Short mmCIF file of C-alpha atoms in Angstrom, two decimals:
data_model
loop_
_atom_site.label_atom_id
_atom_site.label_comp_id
_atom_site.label_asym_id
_atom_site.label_seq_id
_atom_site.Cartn_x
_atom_site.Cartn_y
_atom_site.Cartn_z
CA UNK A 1 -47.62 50.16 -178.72
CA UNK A 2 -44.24 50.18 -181.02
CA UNK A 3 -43.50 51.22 -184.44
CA UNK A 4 -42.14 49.07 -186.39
CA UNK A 5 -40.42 51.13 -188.83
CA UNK A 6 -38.20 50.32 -191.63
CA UNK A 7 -34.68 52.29 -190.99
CA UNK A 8 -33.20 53.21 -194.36
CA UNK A 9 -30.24 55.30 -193.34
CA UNK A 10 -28.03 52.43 -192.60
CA UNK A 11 -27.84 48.80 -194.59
CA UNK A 12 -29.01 46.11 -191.94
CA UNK A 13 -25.53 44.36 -192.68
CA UNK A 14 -24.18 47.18 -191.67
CA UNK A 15 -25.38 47.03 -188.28
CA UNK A 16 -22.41 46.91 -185.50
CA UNK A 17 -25.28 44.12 -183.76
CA UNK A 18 -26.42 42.75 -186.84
CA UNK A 19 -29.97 42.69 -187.67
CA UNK A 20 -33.15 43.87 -185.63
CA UNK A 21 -34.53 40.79 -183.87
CA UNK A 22 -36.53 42.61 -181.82
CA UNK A 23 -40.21 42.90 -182.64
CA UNK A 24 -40.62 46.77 -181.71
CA UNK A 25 -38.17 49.39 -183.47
CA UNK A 26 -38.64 53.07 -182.40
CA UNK A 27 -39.31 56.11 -184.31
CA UNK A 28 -35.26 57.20 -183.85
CA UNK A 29 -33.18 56.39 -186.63
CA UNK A 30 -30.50 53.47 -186.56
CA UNK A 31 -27.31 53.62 -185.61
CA UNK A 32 -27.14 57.69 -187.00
CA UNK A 33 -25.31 58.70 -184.08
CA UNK A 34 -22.93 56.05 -183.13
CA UNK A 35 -21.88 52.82 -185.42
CA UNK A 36 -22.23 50.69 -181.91
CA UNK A 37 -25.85 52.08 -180.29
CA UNK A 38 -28.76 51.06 -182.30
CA UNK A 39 -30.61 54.11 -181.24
CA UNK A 40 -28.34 56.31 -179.22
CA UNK A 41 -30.80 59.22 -177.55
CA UNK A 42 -32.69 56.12 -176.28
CA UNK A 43 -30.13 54.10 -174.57
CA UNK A 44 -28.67 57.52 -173.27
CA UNK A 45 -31.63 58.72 -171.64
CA UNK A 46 -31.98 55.79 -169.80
CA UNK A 47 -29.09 57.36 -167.91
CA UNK A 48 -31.66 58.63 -165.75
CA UNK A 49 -32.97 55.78 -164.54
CA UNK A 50 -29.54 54.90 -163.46
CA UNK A 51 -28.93 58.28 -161.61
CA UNK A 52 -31.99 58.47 -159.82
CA UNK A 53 -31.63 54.50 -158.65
CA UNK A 54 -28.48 54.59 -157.57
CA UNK A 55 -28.82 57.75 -155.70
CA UNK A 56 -31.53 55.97 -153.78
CA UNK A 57 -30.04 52.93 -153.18
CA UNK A 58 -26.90 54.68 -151.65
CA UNK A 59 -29.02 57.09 -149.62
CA UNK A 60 -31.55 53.88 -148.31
CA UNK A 61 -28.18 52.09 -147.29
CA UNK A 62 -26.55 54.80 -145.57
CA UNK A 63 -29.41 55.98 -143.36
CA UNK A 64 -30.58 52.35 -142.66
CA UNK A 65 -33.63 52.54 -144.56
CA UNK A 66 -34.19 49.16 -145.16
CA UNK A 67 -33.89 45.85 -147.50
CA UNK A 68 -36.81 46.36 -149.11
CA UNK A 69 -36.50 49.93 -149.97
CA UNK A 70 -32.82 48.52 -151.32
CA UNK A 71 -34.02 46.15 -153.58
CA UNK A 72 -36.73 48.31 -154.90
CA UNK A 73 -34.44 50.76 -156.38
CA UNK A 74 -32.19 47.81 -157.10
CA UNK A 75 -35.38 46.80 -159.46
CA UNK A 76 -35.59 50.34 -160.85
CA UNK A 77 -31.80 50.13 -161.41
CA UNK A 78 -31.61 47.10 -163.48
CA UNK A 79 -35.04 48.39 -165.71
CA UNK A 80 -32.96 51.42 -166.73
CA UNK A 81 -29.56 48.97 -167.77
CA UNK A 82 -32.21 46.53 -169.54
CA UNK A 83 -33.48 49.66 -171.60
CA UNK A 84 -30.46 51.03 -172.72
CA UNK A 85 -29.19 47.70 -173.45
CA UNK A 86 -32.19 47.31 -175.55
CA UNK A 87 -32.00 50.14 -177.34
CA UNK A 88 -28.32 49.93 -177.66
CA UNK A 89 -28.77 46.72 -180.13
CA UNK A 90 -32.54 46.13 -180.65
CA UNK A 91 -32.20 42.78 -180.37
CA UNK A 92 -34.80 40.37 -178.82
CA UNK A 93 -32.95 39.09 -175.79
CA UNK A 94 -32.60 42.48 -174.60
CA UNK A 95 -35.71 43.42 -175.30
CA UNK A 96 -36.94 41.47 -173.02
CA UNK A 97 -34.54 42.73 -170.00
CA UNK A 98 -36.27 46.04 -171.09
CA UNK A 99 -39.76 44.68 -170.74
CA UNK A 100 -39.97 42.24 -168.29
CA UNK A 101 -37.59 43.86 -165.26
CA UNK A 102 -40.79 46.38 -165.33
CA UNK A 103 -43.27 43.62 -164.47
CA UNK A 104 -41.10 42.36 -161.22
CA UNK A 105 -40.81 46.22 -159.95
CA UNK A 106 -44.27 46.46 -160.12
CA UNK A 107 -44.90 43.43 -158.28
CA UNK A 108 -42.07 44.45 -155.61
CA UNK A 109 -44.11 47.01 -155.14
CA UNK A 110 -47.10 45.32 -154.71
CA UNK A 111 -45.87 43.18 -152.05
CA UNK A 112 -44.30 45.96 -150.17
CA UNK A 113 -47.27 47.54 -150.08
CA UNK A 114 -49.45 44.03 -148.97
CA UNK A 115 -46.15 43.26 -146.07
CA UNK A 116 -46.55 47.34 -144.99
CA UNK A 117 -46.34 46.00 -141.26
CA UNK A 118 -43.35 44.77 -139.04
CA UNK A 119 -44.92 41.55 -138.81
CA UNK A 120 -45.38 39.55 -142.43
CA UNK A 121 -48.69 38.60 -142.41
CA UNK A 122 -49.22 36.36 -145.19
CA UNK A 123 -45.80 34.32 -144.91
CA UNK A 124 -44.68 32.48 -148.24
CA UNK A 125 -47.84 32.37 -149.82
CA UNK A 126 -48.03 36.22 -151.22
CA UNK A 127 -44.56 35.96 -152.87
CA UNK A 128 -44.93 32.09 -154.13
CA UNK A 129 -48.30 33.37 -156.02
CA UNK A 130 -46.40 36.71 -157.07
CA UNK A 131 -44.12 34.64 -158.38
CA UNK A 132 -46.42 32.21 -159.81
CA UNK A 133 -48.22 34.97 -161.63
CA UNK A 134 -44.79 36.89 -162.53
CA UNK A 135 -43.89 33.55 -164.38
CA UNK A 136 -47.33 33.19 -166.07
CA UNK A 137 -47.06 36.14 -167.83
CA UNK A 138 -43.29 35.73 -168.49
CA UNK A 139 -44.14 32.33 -170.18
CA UNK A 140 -46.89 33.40 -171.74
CA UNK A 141 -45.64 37.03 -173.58
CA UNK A 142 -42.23 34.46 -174.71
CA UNK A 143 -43.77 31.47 -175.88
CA UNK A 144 -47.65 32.28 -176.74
CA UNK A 145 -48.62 35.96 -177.37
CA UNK A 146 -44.92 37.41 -178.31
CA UNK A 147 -47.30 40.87 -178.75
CA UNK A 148 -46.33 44.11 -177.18
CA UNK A 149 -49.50 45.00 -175.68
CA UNK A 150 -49.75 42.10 -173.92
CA UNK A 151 -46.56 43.06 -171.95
CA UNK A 152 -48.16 47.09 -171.70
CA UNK A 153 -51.66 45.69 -170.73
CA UNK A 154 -49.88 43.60 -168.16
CA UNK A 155 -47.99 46.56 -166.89
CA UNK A 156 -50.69 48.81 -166.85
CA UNK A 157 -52.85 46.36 -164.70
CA UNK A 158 -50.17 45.69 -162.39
CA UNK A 159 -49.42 49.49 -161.68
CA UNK A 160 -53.22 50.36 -161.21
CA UNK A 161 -53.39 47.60 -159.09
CA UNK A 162 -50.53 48.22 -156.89
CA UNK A 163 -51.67 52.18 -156.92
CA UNK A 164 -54.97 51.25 -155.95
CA UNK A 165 -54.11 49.14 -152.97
CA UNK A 166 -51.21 51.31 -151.45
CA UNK A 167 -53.86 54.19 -152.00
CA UNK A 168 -56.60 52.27 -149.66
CA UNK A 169 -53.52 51.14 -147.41
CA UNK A 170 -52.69 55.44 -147.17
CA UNK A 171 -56.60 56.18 -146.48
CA UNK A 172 -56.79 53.78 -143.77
CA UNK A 173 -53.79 55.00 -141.65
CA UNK A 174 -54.28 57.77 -139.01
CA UNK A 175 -51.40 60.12 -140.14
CA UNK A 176 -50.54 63.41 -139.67
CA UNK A 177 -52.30 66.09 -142.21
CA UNK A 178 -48.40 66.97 -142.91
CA UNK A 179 -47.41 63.43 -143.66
CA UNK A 180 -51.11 63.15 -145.61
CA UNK A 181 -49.82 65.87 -148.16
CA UNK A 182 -46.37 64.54 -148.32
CA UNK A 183 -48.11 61.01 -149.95
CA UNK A 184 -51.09 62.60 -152.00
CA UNK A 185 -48.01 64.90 -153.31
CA UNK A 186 -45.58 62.08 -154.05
CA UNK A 187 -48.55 60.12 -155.69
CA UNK A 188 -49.73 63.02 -157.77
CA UNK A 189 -45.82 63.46 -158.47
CA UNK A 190 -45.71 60.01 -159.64
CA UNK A 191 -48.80 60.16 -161.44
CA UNK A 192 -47.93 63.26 -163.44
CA UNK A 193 -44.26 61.68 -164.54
CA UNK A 194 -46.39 58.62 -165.53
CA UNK A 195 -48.65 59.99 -167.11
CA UNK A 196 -46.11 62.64 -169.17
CA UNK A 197 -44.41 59.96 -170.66
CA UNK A 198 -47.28 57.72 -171.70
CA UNK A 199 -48.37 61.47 -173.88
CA UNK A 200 -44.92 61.93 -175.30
CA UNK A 201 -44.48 57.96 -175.73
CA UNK A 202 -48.03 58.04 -177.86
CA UNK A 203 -47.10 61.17 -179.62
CA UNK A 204 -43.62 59.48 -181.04
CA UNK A 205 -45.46 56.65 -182.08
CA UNK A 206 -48.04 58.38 -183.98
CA UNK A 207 -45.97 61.48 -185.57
CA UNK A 208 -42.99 59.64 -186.29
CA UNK A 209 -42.68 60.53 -189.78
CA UNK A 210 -43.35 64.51 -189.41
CA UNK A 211 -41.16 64.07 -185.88
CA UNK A 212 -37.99 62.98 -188.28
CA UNK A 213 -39.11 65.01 -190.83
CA UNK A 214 -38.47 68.21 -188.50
CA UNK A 215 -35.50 66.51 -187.06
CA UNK A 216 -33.71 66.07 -190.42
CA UNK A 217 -34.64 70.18 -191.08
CA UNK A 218 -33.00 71.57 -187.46
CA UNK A 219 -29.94 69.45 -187.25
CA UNK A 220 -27.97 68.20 -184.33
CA UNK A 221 -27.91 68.95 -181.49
CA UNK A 222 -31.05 70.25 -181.68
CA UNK A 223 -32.66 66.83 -183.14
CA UNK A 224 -32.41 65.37 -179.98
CA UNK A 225 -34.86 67.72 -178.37
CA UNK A 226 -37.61 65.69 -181.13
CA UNK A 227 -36.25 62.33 -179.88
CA UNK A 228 -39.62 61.67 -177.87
CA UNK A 229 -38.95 57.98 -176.91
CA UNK A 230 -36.44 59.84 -174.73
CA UNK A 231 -38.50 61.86 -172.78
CA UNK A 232 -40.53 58.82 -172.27
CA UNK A 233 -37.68 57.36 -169.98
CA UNK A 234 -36.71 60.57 -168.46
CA UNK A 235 -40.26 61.31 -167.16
CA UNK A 236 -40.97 57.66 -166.52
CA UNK A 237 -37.85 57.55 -164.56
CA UNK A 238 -39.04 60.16 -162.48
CA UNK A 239 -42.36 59.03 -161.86
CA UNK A 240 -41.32 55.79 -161.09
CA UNK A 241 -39.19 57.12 -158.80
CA UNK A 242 -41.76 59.00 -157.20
CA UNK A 243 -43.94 56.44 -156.86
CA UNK A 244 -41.17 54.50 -155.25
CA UNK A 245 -40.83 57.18 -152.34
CA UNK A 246 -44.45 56.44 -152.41
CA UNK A 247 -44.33 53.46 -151.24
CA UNK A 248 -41.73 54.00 -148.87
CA UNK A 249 -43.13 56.94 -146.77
CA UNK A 250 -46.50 54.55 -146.68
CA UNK A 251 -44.33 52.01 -145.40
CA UNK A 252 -42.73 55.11 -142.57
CA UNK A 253 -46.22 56.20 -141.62
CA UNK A 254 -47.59 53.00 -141.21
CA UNK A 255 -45.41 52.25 -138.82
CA UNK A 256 -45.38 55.23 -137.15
CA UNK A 257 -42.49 56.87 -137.68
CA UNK A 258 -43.80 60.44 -139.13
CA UNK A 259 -41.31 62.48 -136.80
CA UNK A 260 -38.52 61.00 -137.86
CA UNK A 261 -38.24 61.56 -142.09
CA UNK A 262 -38.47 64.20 -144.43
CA UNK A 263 -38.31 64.80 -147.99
CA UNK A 264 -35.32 66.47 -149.61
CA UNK A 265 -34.15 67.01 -153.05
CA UNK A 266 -30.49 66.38 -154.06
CA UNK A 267 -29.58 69.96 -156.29
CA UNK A 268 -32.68 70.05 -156.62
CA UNK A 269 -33.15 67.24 -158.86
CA UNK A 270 -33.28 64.48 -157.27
CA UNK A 271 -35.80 63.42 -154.47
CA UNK A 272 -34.97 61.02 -151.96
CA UNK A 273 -36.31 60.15 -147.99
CA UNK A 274 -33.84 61.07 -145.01
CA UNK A 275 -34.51 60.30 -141.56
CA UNK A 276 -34.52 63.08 -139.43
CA UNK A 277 -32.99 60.61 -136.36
CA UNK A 278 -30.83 57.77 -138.55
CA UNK A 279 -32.66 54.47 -137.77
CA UNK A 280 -33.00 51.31 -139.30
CA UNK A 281 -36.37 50.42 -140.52
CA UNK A 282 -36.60 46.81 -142.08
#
C-alpha cells in the first residue's frame, strides 16, 4: 500500500534524478534534506539493513557457518542497497531492486528450510520450480499487474508460507527444551519486528498529512523521529534478521548440532549465531 502524494516543496525539474517514475511516492517530502536523495530518512535508514547483513555475513564466514547461511544475508544485504537506492531517486528501475530482491529472500528461505538436511532431497526440481514461480511473479508485477499489492500480497504469501513450513519443520525435531526456546524466541523476535513495521508502515500511509503537518511544527532534527517509512526498515531489518537466525538455528538443530552454538548479541545490538566449537556446517 503506497501513497502517492504530490510533493510541492520542490519543482519536479528541479529534481537532481529528474522526475518520479516510480508508481509509489512516500509520505516524506522530496529532496528537503539533500538536493541528490529523493527522500533522505528513507534511503538512510536502510543503513540498517546493511549493518545487520554484513555483520552476519562476516560472522557466518569466519566461523564456517555455511554457504547458505552466506547467501542468505547476502539476499538481505542487497534488499537494504535496492531500498535506499529506491528511495534515493524514486525512480522505477530501482523500485523494483527494492521490491523484488524481497521476493528471492523469501524464497531462499523457503528452500533452506525444504533442503534442512545434509542430504538434498529433492535435487534440481525445488529450485527450477522456485525459480519458475520467482519469474512468474517477476513477469507478471512488470508487464501485467504493475500494482503494488500484487508485489505485498506476493510477499506476504511467501513469508507465511515459508514461516509456516520451517514452523512444522521446528515441531517435528526432537530438540532440546533450551534450543526449543531459543527458536520460539527468535520466531516471536522476528514476528514482533515484522509485525512493528507493517503498524508504523500503515500508520505513515494513512496520517501522512497530520504526520508532516507535526513535522513542519517541531523542526529538524526532531522531524525525523515522524519519518515513519523509516522505522518501517529499521524494524523490518531486524525482524528479518531474526527470522534469518531462524532459519539457521533450525537448520543447527536439525542436524544435531545443539551443543555446539549459541546466541550472542554484538553491543548489544546486533544478534548473530557463534559456534561454541568452530565447525563448518554446509
Amino acid at each position: 500500500m503506497g501513497m502517492i502524494i504530490l510533493d510541492t516543496a520542490r519543482n519536479a525539474t528541479a529534481y537532481f534524478w529528474g522526475e518520479r517514475t516510480s508508481t509509489i511516492d512516500w509520505c516524506e517530502e522530496n529532496y528537503v534534506v539533500s538536493d541528490y536523495i529523493a527522500e533522505f530518512w528513507n534511503c538512510l535508514t536502510n543503513g540498517m539493513f546493511v549493518i545487520l547483513a554484513a555483520f552476519g555475513i562476516v560472522n557466518a564466514i569466519k566461523h564456517q557457518q555455511g554457504k547458505r547461511v552466506v547467501t542468505l544475508y547476502m539476499g538481505l544485504l542487497f534488499v537494504g542497497c535496492g531500498s535506499a537506492c529506491f528511495h534515493a531517486t524514486l525512480k522505477y528501475t530501482t523500485q523494483l531492486l527494492d521490491e523484488l530482491p524481497m521476493l528471492y529472500l523469501c524464497a531462499l528461505g523457503f528452500y533452506s528450510l525444504v533442503e534442512i538436511d545434509r542430504a538434498i532431497n529433492f535435487g534440481w526440481k525445488l529450485p527450477v520450480a522456485l525459480i519458475a514461480l520467482q519469474t512468474a511473479i517477476t513477469v507478471t508485477y512488470i508487464f501485467w499487474v504493475q500494482s503494488p499489492v500484487f508485489h505485498q500480497a506476493a510477499f506476504a504469501t511467501t513469508v507465511c508460507a515459508s514461516v509456516a513450513f520451517g514452523y512444522r519443520r521446528q515441531c517435528e525435531m526432537t530438540i532440546s527444551n533450551r534450543t526449543r526456546r531459543m527458536l520460539q524466541r527468535l520466531l516471536l523476535q522476528g514476528f514482533l519486528g515484522m509485525a512493528g513495521g507493517f503498524f508504523v508502515w500503515n500508520l505513515d500511509n494513512i496520517f501522512c498529512h497530520r504526520l508532516r503537518t507535526y513535522r513542519s511544527h517541531v523542526g529538524a532534527p526532531l522531524d525525523a523521529i515522524l519519518q515513519l517509512h523509516g522505522w518501517w526498515h529499521i524494524l523490518t531489518a531486524y525482524g528479518s534478521t531474526y527470522l534469518l537466525l531462524w532459519v539457521h538455528l533450525t537448520k543447527l538443530a536439525r542436524q544435531g548440532h545443539d551443543h555446539l552454538f549459541t546466541i550472542r548479541h554484538f553491543a548489544g545490538l546486533i544478534p548473530y549465531i557463534t559456534l561454541k566449537s568452530p565447525k563448518k556446517i554446509d
